[in-house]
Structure formats: C-alpha cells, structure tokens
Amino acid sequence: MRERIKGKILVAKDEGDVVMPGANHVVIKLYGEETHGAISIIEQPFEPGILLPPHVHQNDVWLHVLEGEMHARVGEEIVKATPGCWVLKPRRIPHTMWNAGPAPARFIELYTPGGFELFFKDFGERLRQGPIGLDELNRLGEPHGIRFFDDWIPDLKAAYNLRLIGE
C-alpha cells in the first residue's frame, strides 16, 4: 500500500504495479479504489510502430506525452502529440493511438472515472499466454466497458507502417 502524507497519496517515481509484459508494459500508478472511483492513472512506454486497436469505452481518458511522440485518432480527427501535449479521448467516442515516431514514447493516462485500469490487469494476464485477437480482446473488455473494432486498422497500418500491439 502507498504511504499517506498529509492526507495525500505519494506515488514514487518508480512505484506502481506492472500489469502487462514486454516493451509496452503498463504500470498502474494509482487505482480508482484509492480515489473513491474518481480517477485512475497509468504510465506506459510505447515502442515505435505499435498501434492500439481502435476502441470505445465509458470513461474519459487524458493522454499526456512525456517522451517521444504519439498519434491519436479521436472520431475523424488525427493529432500528433509531442512531449508536454495532452490529448483528450472522450467517453463513447471511437479512438485509437499509435507511435509512428523513430523512438520509443512514454506517456501517462488519466482515466475518469477510475476503475478502467483493471482492464489492463486482465489484458496483461492473457497476453502472457501469447497473441490475442479482437474477438478475445472484446471478451476481456466487456466487463470493463470497452469494445474494440477493426474498421481503421488496415488504413492506419498502411499509412504509418504499424503493427497491432499483442501481435
């Protein structure tokens, strides 16, 4: 458990639960249960050439780029975020993200309300067994309110020379 200081929670730089294996691991920095469900926070490195399958979910996500660059498609809009940028991925709006840059990226995501970080625990456990397809990803995502789709995948892969995470 985390150390409480003056009513606040201190999360040290290297603290957190690593819940996904590999180069694109997810570190849960703050669980929703620690904030009475208000927010959860993850930190993640993201290798060049990786695409997260497009999806939609029931919470807002703020992406803050710390290193490298990340692209995001939110609805029909595509943006390129560099260090210091924030990208809003609103609830119930289809979105995806990828690293088309030459170097690894690293970012923090804030989820409101909290609780969505638990999807990463389930996804990480399953990913340890090998590659995962969209059907199984949707089965894993259903209890967490996330649905994946493949409509944008061929075009994004071709345009940015990408591969899906977990392939």
XYZ file of N, CA, C and O in Angstrom:
668
model
N 0.846 -1.184 0.000
C 0.000 0.000 0.000
C 0.888 1.243 0.000
O 2.031 1.212 0.413
N 0.344 2.319 -0.427
C 1.100 3.555 -0.584
C 1.171 4.335 0.745
O 0.310 4.232 1.586
N 2.205 5.133 0.853
C 2.413 5.947 2.041
C 1.535 7.190 1.965
O 1.507 7.887 0.959
N 0.796 7.455 3.019
C -0.053 8.650 3.068
C 0.700 9.772 3.776
O 1.236 9.592 4.856
N 0.726 10.941 3.141
C 1.385 12.112 3.706
C 0.398 13.269 3.677
O -0.055 13.671 2.601
N 0.052 13.807 4.863
C -0.857 14.947 4.984
C -2.133 14.754 4.177
O -2.562 15.636 3.453
N -2.709 13.551 4.234
C -3.967 13.298 3.563
C -3.852 13.046 2.071
O -4.832 12.775 1.420
N -2.661 13.160 1.505
C -2.467 12.909 0.083
C -1.756 11.584 -0.089
O -1.111 11.076 0.819
N -1.828 11.037 -1.277
C -1.143 9.785 -1.563
C 0.111 10.099 -2.356
O 0.056 10.780 -3.372
N 1.233 9.602 -1.877
C 2.507 9.784 -2.567
C 2.754 8.563 -3.437
O 2.720 7.429 -2.946
N 2.959 8.775 -4.720
C 3.330 7.714 -5.639
C 4.739 8.036 -6.119
O 4.945 8.990 -6.865
N 5.697 7.243 -5.673
C 7.097 7.490 -6.022
C 7.335 7.246 -7.505
O 6.592 6.514 -8.172
N 8.402 7.832 -8.016
C 8.736 7.756 -9.442
C 8.748 6.323 -9.970
O 8.206 6.050 -11.039
N 9.342 5.419 -9.267
C 9.464 4.034 -9.730
C 8.431 3.103 -9.108
O 8.561 1.891 -9.202
N 7.396 3.654 -8.502
C 6.381 2.848 -7.847
C 5.214 2.572 -8.799
O 4.925 3.355 -9.697
N 4.581 1.448 -8.599
C 3.403 1.090 -9.370
C 3.396 -0.396 -9.654
O 4.400 -1.084 -9.485
N 2.255 -0.894 -10.086
C 2.101 -2.307 -10.405
C 2.242 -2.506 -11.910
O 1.427 -1.984 -12.682
N 3.267 -3.265 -12.328
C 3.452 -3.597 -13.733
C 2.481 -4.729 -14.051
O 2.605 -5.820 -13.496
N 1.510 -4.465 -14.926
C 0.450 -5.439 -15.164
C 0.424 -5.991 -16.581
O -0.386 -6.859 -16.883
N 1.275 -5.482 -17.451
C 1.385 -6.041 -18.800
C 2.843 -6.337 -19.075
O 3.708 -5.550 -18.721
N 3.127 -7.460 -19.745
C 4.509 -7.819 -20.026
C 5.055 -7.075 -21.238
O 4.311 -6.468 -21.997
N 6.366 -7.140 -21.400
C 7.003 -6.674 -22.626
C 7.359 -5.205 -22.650
O 7.247 -4.481 -21.661
N 7.806 -4.782 -23.833
C 8.300 -3.422 -24.028
C 7.216 -2.370 -23.847
O 7.499 -1.233 -23.505
N 5.965 -2.725 -24.080
C 4.855 -1.777 -23.954
C 4.057 -2.013 -22.674
O 2.848 -1.863 -22.648
N 4.776 -2.383 -21.604
C 4.123 -2.721 -20.340
C 3.321 -1.537 -19.792
O 3.588 -0.392 -20.122
N 2.335 -1.849 -18.988
C 1.514 -0.836 -18.330
C 1.831 -0.862 -16.846
O 1.873 -1.923 -16.235
N 2.048 0.320 -16.282
C 2.279 0.458 -14.848
C 1.099 1.220 -14.258
O 0.851 2.369 -14.638
N 0.353 0.560 -13.386
C -0.737 1.255 -12.701
C -0.117 2.065 -11.571
O 0.482 1.529 -10.644
N -0.239 3.376 -11.697
C 0.326 4.284 -10.703
C -0.671 4.593 -9.587
O -0.287 4.825 -8.455
N -1.959 4.599 -9.936
C -2.992 4.927 -8.952
C -4.282 4.214 -9.351
O -4.772 4.366 -10.468
N -4.794 3.415 -8.444
C -6.032 2.671 -8.681
C -7.241 3.547 -8.371
O -7.201 4.381 -7.459
N -8.315 3.312 -9.110
C -9.558 4.025 -8.852
C -10.044 3.863 -7.427
O -10.571 4.803 -6.833
N -9.853 2.687 -6.851
C -10.307 2.450 -5.473
C -9.569 3.339 -4.474
O -10.063 3.599 -3.387
N -8.376 3.818 -4.853
C -7.606 4.704 -3.968
C -8.114 6.142 -4.028
O -7.686 6.977 -3.235
N -9.020 6.431 -4.981
C -9.562 7.780 -5.141
C -11.087 7.785 -5.043
O -11.727 8.678 -5.578
N -11.631 6.760 -4.395
C -13.092 6.615 -4.294
C -13.735 6.613 -5.678
O -14.844 7.125 -5.860
N -13.012 6.057 -6.662
C -13.533 5.916 -8.014
C -13.407 7.149 -8.898
O -13.825 7.120 -10.051
N -12.838 8.219 -8.388
C -12.776 9.464 -9.160
C -11.846 9.380 -10.364
O -12.168 9.877 -11.446
N -10.670 8.771 -10.186
C -9.652 8.773 -11.236
C -8.717 7.583 -11.034
O -8.555 7.100 -9.910
N -8.135 7.112 -12.109
C -7.027 6.161 -12.035
C -5.959 6.642 -13.010
O -6.259 7.377 -13.961
N -4.718 6.231 -12.773
C -3.590 6.716 -13.574
C -2.681 5.553 -13.919
O -2.348 4.735 -13.056
N -2.285 5.511 -15.197
C -1.279 4.541 -15.624
C -0.125 5.279 -16.286
O -0.269 6.420 -16.741
N 1.020 4.607 -16.349
C 2.169 5.092 -17.117
C 2.569 3.964 -18.049
O 2.505 2.787 -17.671
N 2.961 4.319 -19.278
C 3.267 3.282 -20.255
C 4.317 3.746 -21.253
O 4.193 4.834 -21.809
N 5.328 2.903 -21.498
C 6.187 3.144 -22.659
C 5.484 2.564 -23.888
O 4.632 1.676 -23.756
N 5.816 3.059 -25.065
C 5.166 2.600 -26.291
C 6.204 2.591 -27.402
O 6.723 3.636 -27.782
N 6.501 1.415 -27.906
C 7.529 1.243 -28.926
C 7.098 1.837 -30.276
O 5.915 1.885 -30.577
N 8.072 2.225 -31.107
C 7.744 2.691 -32.462
C 7.040 1.580 -33.246
O 7.334 0.398 -33.077
N 6.120 1.986 -34.096
C 5.447 1.042 -34.977
C 4.285 0.296 -34.368
O 3.719 -0.594 -34.995
N 3.866 0.641 -33.161
C 2.792 -0.066 -32.469
C 1.484 0.711 -32.582
O 1.439 1.920 -32.377
N 0.407 -0.016 -32.878
C -0.951 0.519 -32.959
C -1.823 -0.164 -31.919
O -1.844 -1.393 -31.846
N -2.530 0.613 -31.138
C -3.538 0.081 -30.223
C -4.826 -0.088 -31.026
O -5.216 0.829 -31.747
N -5.487 -1.245 -30.960
C -6.715 -1.406 -31.742
C -7.732 -0.306 -31.423
O -7.889 0.073 -30.259
N -8.394 0.213 -32.439
C -9.430 1.226 -32.188
C -10.487 0.678 -31.235
O -10.787 -0.518 -31.247
N -11.042 1.573 -30.431
C -11.986 1.146 -29.408
C -12.846 2.309 -28.930
O -12.598 3.463 -29.273
N -13.812 1.970 -28.116
C -14.680 2.957 -27.485
C -14.963 2.449 -26.070
O -15.052 1.240 -25.851
N -15.032 3.367 -25.095
C -15.333 2.966 -23.730
C -16.106 4.028 -22.989
O -16.405 5.085 -23.559
N -16.432 3.732 -21.748
C -17.372 4.527 -20.974
C -16.716 5.526 -20.022
O -17.352 5.954 -19.063
N -15.463 5.856 -20.269
C -14.806 6.847 -19.418
C -13.961 7.761 -20.286
O -13.639 7.445 -21.418
N -13.646 8.942 -19.755
C -12.760 9.876 -20.438
C -11.314 9.500 -20.142
O -11.006 9.023 -19.040
N -10.452 9.725 -21.128
C -9.026 9.451 -20.962
C -8.240 10.672 -21.413
O -8.450 11.186 -22.509
N -7.339 11.108 -20.549
C -6.391 12.162 -20.905
C -5.033 11.528 -21.075
O -4.516 10.899 -20.146
N -4.437 11.676 -22.259
C -3.102 11.174 -22.586
C -2.123 12.334 -22.480
O -2.334 13.381 -23.101
N -1.073 12.167 -21.686
C -0.029 13.193 -21.537
C 1.299 12.577 -21.963
O 1.783 11.629 -21.332
N 1.881 13.106 -23.030
C 3.132 12.568 -23.567
C 4.313 13.113 -22.761
O 4.476 14.326 -22.610
N 5.137 12.184 -22.258
C 6.340 12.539 -21.508
C 7.585 12.517 -22.389
O 8.453 13.376 -22.268
N 7.659 11.497 -23.266
C 8.819 11.326 -24.159
C 8.325 10.819 -25.504
O 7.332 10.100 -25.567
N 9.057 11.143 -26.558
C 8.717 10.646 -27.882
C 7.493 11.348 -28.436
O 7.204 12.498 -28.090
N 6.795 10.647 -29.313
C 5.584 11.212 -29.902
C 4.533 10.122 -30.064
O 4.854 8.960 -30.277
N 3.293 10.524 -29.925
C 2.157 9.628 -30.092
C 1.161 10.288 -31.024
O 0.930 11.492 -30.936
N 0.600 9.489 -31.927
C -0.517 9.931 -32.737
C -1.794 9.391 -32.101
O -1.770 8.330 -31.481
N -2.883 10.106 -32.291
C -4.180 9.633 -31.825
C -5.225 9.990 -32.874
O -5.147 11.045 -33.512
N -6.147 9.082 -33.054
C -7.337 9.378 -33.845
C -8.506 9.338 -32.886
O -8.722 8.345 -32.185
N -9.243 10.435 -32.847
C -10.421 10.563 -31.997
C -11.558 10.958 -32.932
O -11.542 12.055 -33.494
N -12.497 10.043 -33.127
C -13.522 10.269 -34.147
C -12.842 10.335 -35.500
O -12.125 9.420 -35.889
N -13.001 11.431 -36.203
C -12.373 11.600 -37.524
C -11.105 12.447 -37.487
O -10.465 12.649 -38.506
N -10.742 12.945 -36.315
C -9.581 13.834 -36.201
C -8.326 13.060 -35.802
O -8.357 12.234 -34.886
N -7.211 13.341 -36.482
C -5.913 12.747 -36.153
C -4.992 13.851 -35.663
O -4.892 14.916 -36.284
N -4.329 13.596 -34.520
C -3.378 14.561 -33.965
C -2.048 13.867 -33.678
O -2.006 12.655 -33.468
N -0.985 14.645 -33.676
C 0.344 14.170 -33.299
C 0.726 14.911 -32.023
O 0.790 16.140 -32.005
N 0.964 14.148 -30.958
C 1.277 14.743 -29.657
C 2.751 14.508 -29.328
O 3.242 13.386 -29.413
N 3.428 15.563 -28.949
C 4.836 15.520 -28.573
C 4.953 15.798 -27.076
O 3.952 16.119 -26.424
N 6.149 15.684 -26.492
C 6.278 15.873 -25.048
C 5.625 17.166 -24.552
O 5.801 18.234 -25.131
N 4.837 17.002 -23.502
C 4.125 18.124 -22.905
C 2.695 18.260 -23.394
O 1.898 18.969 -22.782
N 2.348 17.601 -24.494
C 0.983 17.683 -25.039
C 0.022 16.787 -24.270
O 0.407 15.748 -23.747
N -1.233 17.209 -24.267
C -2.339 16.436 -23.710
C -3.322 16.144 -24.836
O -3.594 17.013 -25.670
N -3.868 14.939 -24.868
C -4.885 14.556 -25.840
C -6.081 14.009 -25.067
O -5.922 13.095 -24.256
N -7.262 14.548 -25.330
C -8.486 14.039 -24.715
C -9.101 12.993 -25.626
O -9.336 13.235 -26.811
N -9.367 11.824 -25.052
C -10.095 10.756 -25.740
C -11.410 10.595 -24.956
O -11.462 9.882 -23.960
N -12.477 11.300 -25.404
C -13.723 11.326 -24.628
C -14.464 9.995 -24.612
O -14.375 9.212 -25.557
N -15.218 9.783 -23.561
C -16.053 8.588 -23.435
C -17.029 8.502 -24.608
O -17.476 9.505 -25.129
N -17.276 7.273 -25.032
C -18.228 6.939 -26.087
C -17.859 7.479 -27.474
O -18.671 7.440 -28.385
N -16.629 8.005 -27.649
C -16.152 8.450 -28.962
C -15.065 7.468 -29.409
O -14.079 7.267 -28.687
N -15.214 6.822 -30.573
C -14.183 5.882 -31.032
C -12.821 6.574 -31.139
O -12.728 7.722 -31.586
N -11.786 5.851 -30.724
C -10.440 6.421 -30.771
C -9.387 5.310 -30.800
O -9.684 4.150 -30.524
N -8.181 5.706 -31.109
C -7.025 4.822 -31.078
C -5.777 5.679 -30.946
O -5.843 6.911 -31.012
N -4.633 5.019 -30.768
C -3.364 5.752 -30.705
C -2.251 4.847 -31.201
O -2.379 3.627 -31.204
N -1.144 5.488 -31.632
C -0.007 4.732 -32.149
C 1.252 5.585 -32.068
O 1.192 6.798 -31.923
N 2.382 4.897 -32.154
C 3.683 5.564 -32.179
C 4.271 5.380 -33.569
O 4.752 4.307 -33.909
N 4.220 6.431 -34.378
C 4.801 6.410 -35.720
C 6.179 7.046 -35.727
O 6.808 7.163 -36.775
N 6.672 7.459 -34.566
C 7.964 8.120 -34.490
C 9.125 7.140 -34.554
O 8.936 5.921 -34.518
N 10.321 7.666 -34.591
C 11.509 6.822 -34.684
C 11.990 6.273 -33.342
O 12.842 5.391 -33.303
N 11.447 6.789 -32.247
C 11.939 6.413 -30.913
C 10.769 5.971 -30.029
O 9.616 6.322 -30.284
N 11.082 5.224 -28.977
C 10.017 4.872 -28.027
C 9.374 6.126 -27.433
O 10.027 7.165 -27.289
N 8.119 6.012 -27.108
C 7.400 7.089 -26.429
C 7.115 6.624 -25.005
O 7.209 5.437 -24.682
N 6.779 7.565 -24.158
C 6.346 7.251 -22.797
C 5.284 8.275 -22.444
O 5.439 9.471 -22.714
N 4.194 7.797 -21.841
C 3.096 8.699 -21.524
C 2.403 8.273 -20.241
O 2.595 7.171 -19.736
N 1.577 9.182 -19.763
C 0.704 8.939 -18.621
C -0.723 9.092 -19.133
O -1.008 9.970 -19.960
N -1.623 8.223 -18.653
C -3.033 8.386 -18.964
C -3.824 8.489 -17.671
O -3.592 7.736 -16.727
N -4.755 9.450 -17.669
C -5.664 9.668 -16.551
C -7.050 9.204 -16.989
O -7.544 9.625 -18.044
N -7.682 8.336 -16.200
C -8.995 7.793 -16.512
C -10.012 8.320 -15.520
O -9.833 8.174 -14.314
N -11.085 8.935 -16.054
C -12.166 9.397 -15.197
C -13.483 8.855 -15.726
O -13.753 8.988 -16.913
N -14.288 8.216 -14.915
C -13.948 7.836 -13.546
C -12.896 6.733 -13.531
O -12.597 6.136 -14.560
N -12.375 6.463 -12.352
C -11.382 5.415 -12.189
C -11.997 4.030 -12.298
O -13.216 3.872 -12.338
N -11.135 3.041 -12.355
C -11.569 1.654 -12.422
C -11.156 0.967 -13.709
O -10.980 -0.243 -13.748
N -10.983 1.735 -14.776
C -10.642 1.143 -16.068
C -9.259 0.492 -16.065
O -8.989 -0.409 -16.855
N -8.408 0.904 -15.147
C -7.064 0.317 -15.070
C -7.110 -1.192 -14.866
O -6.179 -1.911 -15.218
N -8.210 -1.698 -14.328
C -8.343 -3.140 -14.096
C -8.421 -3.929 -15.399
O -8.059 -5.106 -15.438
N -8.839 -3.282 -16.490
C -8.800 -3.937 -17.798
C -7.368 -4.342 -18.135
O -7.119 -5.426 -18.666
N -6.407 -3.470 -17.837
C -5.009 -3.756 -18.167
C -4.492 -4.971 -17.410
O -3.649 -5.713 -17.922
N -4.972 -5.172 -16.200
C -4.584 -6.370 -15.448
C -5.056 -7.624 -16.176
O -4.298 -8.574 -16.368
N -6.321 -7.630 -16.604
C -6.867 -8.782 -17.323
C -6.159 -8.982 -18.661
O -5.808 -10.106 -19.032
N -5.942 -7.903 -19.389
C -5.283 -7.967 -20.687
C -3.851 -8.484 -20.527
O -3.389 -9.345 -21.287
N -3.151 -7.976 -19.524
C -1.777 -8.408 -19.284
C -1.672 -9.884 -18.956
O -0.781 -10.585 -19.452
N -2.591 -10.372 -18.110
C -2.588 -11.804 -17.773
C -2.790 -12.655 -19.015
O -2.116 -13.659 -19.226
N -3.722 -12.252 -19.874
C -3.987 -13.023 -21.087
C -2.837 -12.913 -22.081
O -2.456 -13.886 -22.740
N -2.232 -11.740 -22.211
C -1.136 -11.510 -23.153
C 0.082 -12.369 -22.828
O 0.832 -12.743 -23.726
N 0.261 -12.712 -21.574
C 1.383 -13.572 -21.178
C 1.294 -14.964 -21.820
O 2.282 -15.665 -21.925
N 0.099 -15.341 -22.271
C -0.108 -16.647 -22.902
C 0.170 -16.623 -24.399
O 0.229 -17.670 -25.028
N 0.310 -15.449 -24.998
C 0.562 -15.350 -26.429
C -0.336 -14.330 -27.099
O -1.098 -13.627 -26.435
N -0.231 -14.234 -28.437
C -1.017 -13.250 -29.188
C -2.518 -13.378 -28.915
O -3.013 -14.438 -28.563
N -3.203 -12.263 -29.114
C -4.633 -12.204 -28.815
C -5.357 -11.507 -29.964
O -4.883 -10.492 -30.469
N -6.480 -12.041 -30.389
C -7.278 -11.452 -31.463
C -8.353 -10.524 -30.921
O -8.596 -10.460 -29.713
N -9.011 -9.808 -31.838
C -10.030 -8.837 -31.431
C -11.222 -9.488 -30.736
O -11.790 -8.901 -29.814
N -11.620 -10.680 -31.163
C -12.758 -11.335 -30.508
C -12.474 -11.583 -29.035
O -13.305 -11.294 -28.166
N -11.285 -12.099 -28.749
C -10.940 -12.363 -27.353
C -10.709 -11.062 -26.591
O -11.053 -10.940 -25.417
N -10.141 -10.072 -27.261
C -9.947 -8.765 -26.638
C -11.300 -8.181 -26.230
O -11.443 -7.625 -25.138
N -12.296 -8.333 -27.086
C -13.637 -7.844 -26.740
C -14.244 -8.623 -25.585
O -14.942 -8.050 -24.746
N -13.974 -9.923 -25.522
C -14.462 -10.715 -24.393
C -13.839 -10.211 -23.094
O -14.523 -10.044 -22.086
N -12.531 -9.926 -23.126
C -11.846 -9.397 -21.944
C -12.335 -7.990 -21.582
O -12.406 -7.632 -20.414
N -12.638 -7.207 -22.608
C -13.018 -5.815 -22.383
C -14.444 -5.599 -21.930
O -14.754 -4.594 -21.287
N -15.319 -6.553 -22.234
C -16.740 -6.377 -21.930
C -17.024 -6.016 -20.472
O -17.756 -5.057 -20.200
N -16.435 -6.722 -19.487
C -16.724 -6.346 -18.093
C -16.211 -4.952 -17.708
O -16.645 -4.382 -16.716
N -15.317 -4.406 -18.523
C -14.727 -3.099 -18.219
C -15.322 -1.977 -19.075
O -14.854 -0.839 -19.026
N -16.317 -2.316 -19.896
C -16.996 -1.300 -20.689
C -16.225 -0.825 -21.905
O -16.408 0.317 -22.340
N -15.355 -1.677 -22.466
C -14.599 -1.297 -23.658
C -14.924 -2.267 -24.786
O -15.065 -3.463 -24.570
N -15.066 -1.701 -26.002
C -15.320 -2.510 -27.185
C -14.326 -2.117 -28.274
O -14.171 -0.941 -28.593
N -13.636 -3.104 -28.818
C -12.647 -2.901 -29.872
C -13.272 -3.171 -31.229
O -14.194 -3.970 -31.347
N -12.752 -2.525 -32.265
C -13.216 -2.746 -33.633
C -12.033 -2.634 -34.584
O -10.970 -2.134 -34.207
N -12.221 -3.107 -35.814
C -11.087 -3.136 -36.747
C -11.255 -2.226 -37.954
O -10.444 -2.253 -38.874
N -12.260 -1.370 -37.964
C -12.552 -0.530 -39.128
C -11.355 0.300 -39.609
O -11.151 0.435 -40.800
N -10.581 0.860 -38.725
C -9.493 1.768 -39.113
C -8.153 1.060 -39.270
O -7.189 1.659 -39.748
N -8.048 -0.165 -38.824
C -6.754 -0.841 -38.731
C -6.018 -0.935 -40.064
O -4.847 -0.540 -40.141
N -6.637 -1.443 -41.140
C -5.873 -1.570 -42.394
C -5.300 -0.238 -42.897
O -4.138 -0.172 -43.303
N -6.109 0.813 -42.865
C -5.645 2.115 -43.346
C -4.512 2.673 -42.488
O -3.526 3.201 -43.013
N -4.637 2.563 -41.149
C -3.591 3.088 -40.268
C -2.296 2.286 -40.397
O -1.201 2.858 -40.415
N -2.419 0.964 -40.485
C -1.228 0.125 -40.655
C -0.482 0.506 -41.928
O 0.744 0.642 -41.919
N -1.221 0.688 -43.005
C -0.598 1.028 -44.289
C 0.000 2.433 -44.283
O 1.115 2.641 -44.758
N -0.710 3.386 -43.746
C -0.270 4.788 -43.771
C 0.949 5.047 -42.887
O 1.781 5.884 -43.205
N 1.039 4.315 -41.757
C 2.095 4.609 -40.782
C 3.055 3.443 -40.556
O 3.893 3.508 -39.657
N 2.916 2.382 -41.330
C 3.788 1.197 -41.197
C 3.736 0.643 -39.766
O 4.756 0.548 -39.080
N 2.547 0.247 -39.329
C 2.302 -0.168 -37.946
C 1.977 -1.657 -37.853
O 1.602 -2.283 -38.830
N 2.070 -2.168 -36.621
C 1.571 -3.496 -36.292
C 0.759 -3.344 -34.996
O 1.052 -2.478 -34.164
N -0.246 -4.210 -34.847
C -1.084 -4.140 -33.649
C -0.322 -4.595 -32.416
O 0.465 -5.544 -32.481
N -0.563 -3.937 -31.304
C 0.008 -4.374 -30.034
C -0.500 -5.780 -29.749
O -1.650 -6.106 -30.020
N 0.369 -6.643 -29.294
C -0.022 -8.011 -28.961
C 0.060 -8.991 -30.116
O -0.208 -10.161 -29.943
N 0.383 -8.496 -31.325
C 0.513 -9.417 -32.467
C 1.830 -10.161 -32.412
O 2.832 -9.675 -31.988
